[in-house]
Amino acid sequence: MNAADLLNDHGDALYAYARTRLASDDDIADCIQETLLAAVRNADSFTGNSSVRTWLIGILKFKIIDTYRKQAREAEHISIDAAEDEDYFDETGHWEMQRAPRAWETSPLEQLEKVELRERLYDCIGRLPKMMRAAITLREFEDCDTLEICKQLMISSTNLNVILYRARMHLRACLEAFGFKGVAP
Amino acid sequence: MNITRIFMGMTCREFSEQTSAQYERHSGWLVRLRMAWHRLLCVYCRRLAQQWKAIRAMLRRDPPEATMPQAMREKISRNLGAGD
């Protein structure tokens, strides 16, 4: 097993996986490189029960989680008391009309089929603060449970819930800002 | 507690927080009942729930195909060569 051949045969698949989870090209390249080196070093552990690509993506997943863990150590602390979502709601707790969810032009399920929407969504994830990006990615892409994410990111479950909530609010608003809004509210 | 909150079951802020929380854990029946009532009455919160659901479904799909940029491929290739 040779790293250059693996890069040649599976580079695009590894890139497609990593680019939806990491915002920086340097991080993507580092993770792919470390994955290929780890694969060559541990070639004996490949049993052939899955395809080489699936095995490589399994390694890449752990490299990406390592990156999140490193980023979490240096990430800005997100206060659970900070009233960052105040803008969305008025003083009575109801939607500010300017920020209230608008109807999408087609139903959300039809929107799923739109490649452009997915690309925009990845852009929006890339714009999230590091901790939010790590939390939403581990939760939604990797389907990690609360305990696992809290352990990886070294945060409390209360803090995680607030981070995920804000990330979801930001993502939806970001898609609207990109033009995914439709008819009048 | 204001009248709107009583009539609507909960505020829109509470609805959005509870909707997000429900992705992580189950809520009690009373909260679910208040949410259902609020959702029935509030078009914006209905949209929020639908759009979040669509976003979640989108994120859980396999990533779309992509081609590694040539510069990145060359950089990794160079580094792998240097490591041999």
PDB file of C-alpha atoms in Angstrom, chain A residues 98 101-106 111 173 175-184, chain B residues 51:
ATOM      1  CA  GLN A  98     -37.536  41.364   9.923  1.00  0.00           C
ATOM      2  CA  PRO A 101     -38.618  32.770   9.008  1.00  0.00           C
ATOM      3  CA  ARG A 102     -39.922  33.433   5.531  1.00  0.00           C
ATOM      4  CA  ALA A 103     -41.565  30.853   3.345  1.00  0.00           C
ATOM      5  CA  TRP A 104     -39.119  29.126   1.029  1.00  0.00           C
ATOM      6  CA  GLU A 105     -40.025  29.240  -2.619  1.00  0.00           C
ATOM      7  CA  THR A 106     -40.574  25.518  -2.717  1.00  0.00           C
ATOM      8  CA  GLN A 111     -35.257  22.245  -1.576  1.00  0.00           C
ATOM      9  CA  ALA A 173     -30.715  32.764   8.798  1.00  0.00           C
ATOM     10  CA  LEU A 175     -29.416  30.448   4.012  1.00  0.00           C
ATOM     11  CA  GLU A 176     -32.033  33.191   3.891  1.00  0.00           C
ATOM     12  CA  ALA A 177     -29.303  35.796   3.608  1.00  0.00           C
ATOM     13  CA  PHE A 178     -27.928  33.859   0.638  1.00  0.00           C
ATOM     14  CA  GLY A 179     -31.242  34.308  -1.093  1.00  0.00           C
ATOM     15  CA  PHE A 180     -33.208  31.245  -0.035  1.00  0.00           C
ATOM     16  CA  LYS A 181     -36.280  33.216   0.720  1.00  0.00           C
ATOM     17  CA  GLY A 182     -39.410  33.211  -1.149  1.00  0.00           C
ATOM     18  CA  VAL A 183     -42.791  34.710  -1.017  1.00  0.00           C
ATOM     19  CA  ALA A 184     -43.964  37.264   1.505  1.00  0.00           C
TER      20      ALA A 184
ATOM     21  CA  GLN B  51     -36.704  24.438   7.608  1.00  0.00           C
TER      22      GLN B  51
END
